[in-house]
Amino acid sequence: MGVNIMAMGSYLPEQSLTNDYFKRFVDTNDEWIRTRTGICSRHMAGWEPVWYMGKMAAQKAIEKAGINPDEIGLVIVSTITSDFLTPSVASVIQYELGISNASAFDLNAACSGFVYMLDAARRYLETDENLKYVLVVSSEALSRFIDYSDRGTCILFGDGASAAVISRSDKMYSSFLASDGSGARKLFARNMAVAPQVKQDNDFDDGFPEKPQHQLYQDGKEVYKFAVKALPKAFNAAAEKIGITSIDIDWFVPHQANVRIIETAAKNLGTGTDKFIVTLDHHGNTSSASIPLALCEAIEKGIIQRGQKLALVGFGAGLTYGSIILEY
Ligand code: UT7
């Protein structure tokens, strides 16, 4: 059983920041950021909470799907930057949009979150015949967890949300999900609620400079090396299950982290970058929101069309990775 992406909607914060903005905090320049990452600008949440961005995206998706919110039986939100430890962002969005007959929960698989969430939605649809529609939402505000004195990290991230209404379908579908916990300390942020004087287990930050409790640590080079291998590995594993190759795919929609990662992965897959949807130039890396933001934009621009075969490929903290191949 596959899934039908009935409709999508996105929300980007009002503020958009160019690369030059970061010259206020760190020794950097537009040329370095463009050539080393492909990023030119990114949106940054000001007053907008994560639940609000998710709600706005979800509202558009529900309107476009032309369904009644009461017909949605499950709301899943993928986020690593929730406004709350509890309740879930999903429960807040459920209430805000009057989705009164649904269960709701959040999912954290970092930048692979949308791929994990869509696959979870499909499994619920497959096993619960009373479930008609699932609302999946990715909403992230990475800007609130960034060290603005770390020039290798602060320039990468952006904020935003994107949502889709999903139903079951008989269209082509395959998925592959994985996690390599041995890489957990290569990309992490601590929970703010932990007492600052408590030395955390596992010496996660060994070898990293000291940072305030909740900020994001990353070994950029190691994450890069992981990403260029994980992207083709995840796609090939999902493709093998249904006997197809990269030639059969119309559009790859990868996690938007660094254009050099996408170029190298495309080479490793033996396909051109012209089959890859790239929006990181104006979105930056929005973690789990990056794939649906790119997908939604390409659909709205008429680049991705009904009947085409798509490969969504995510990778991120965990280190998680995964791919979904589906017909749009
Ligand atoms: O969702 C997953 C999240 N994480 C990622 O996707 C990160 C993946 N990694 C990357 O994208 C890249 O490794 C980075 C963009 C983070 C860094 O690019 P790089 O080509 O690996 O650069 P580097 O770390 O090797 O640094 C090269 C030089 C260094 O200077 P020195 O030591 O050679 O003098 C850095 O200090 O570039 C310097 N540098 C900068 N210079 C200007 C690092 N950041 C900047 C900057 N502006 N923003």
Tab-separated table of C-alpha atoms in Angstrom, residues 185 190 200-206:
chain	number	residue	atom	x	y	z
A	185	ARG	CA	27.681	12.843	19.365
A	190	ARG	CA	21.073	19.277	24.989
A	200	GLN	CA	26.241	14.843	31.031
A	201	ASP	CA	26.743	11.155	30.458
A	202	ASN	CA	28.868	9.867	27.623
A	203	ASP	CA	31.009	13.036	27.489
A	204	PHE	CA	29.090	14.087	24.406
A	205	ASP	CA	30.927	17.376	24.062
A	206	ASP	CA	34.480	16.044	24.376
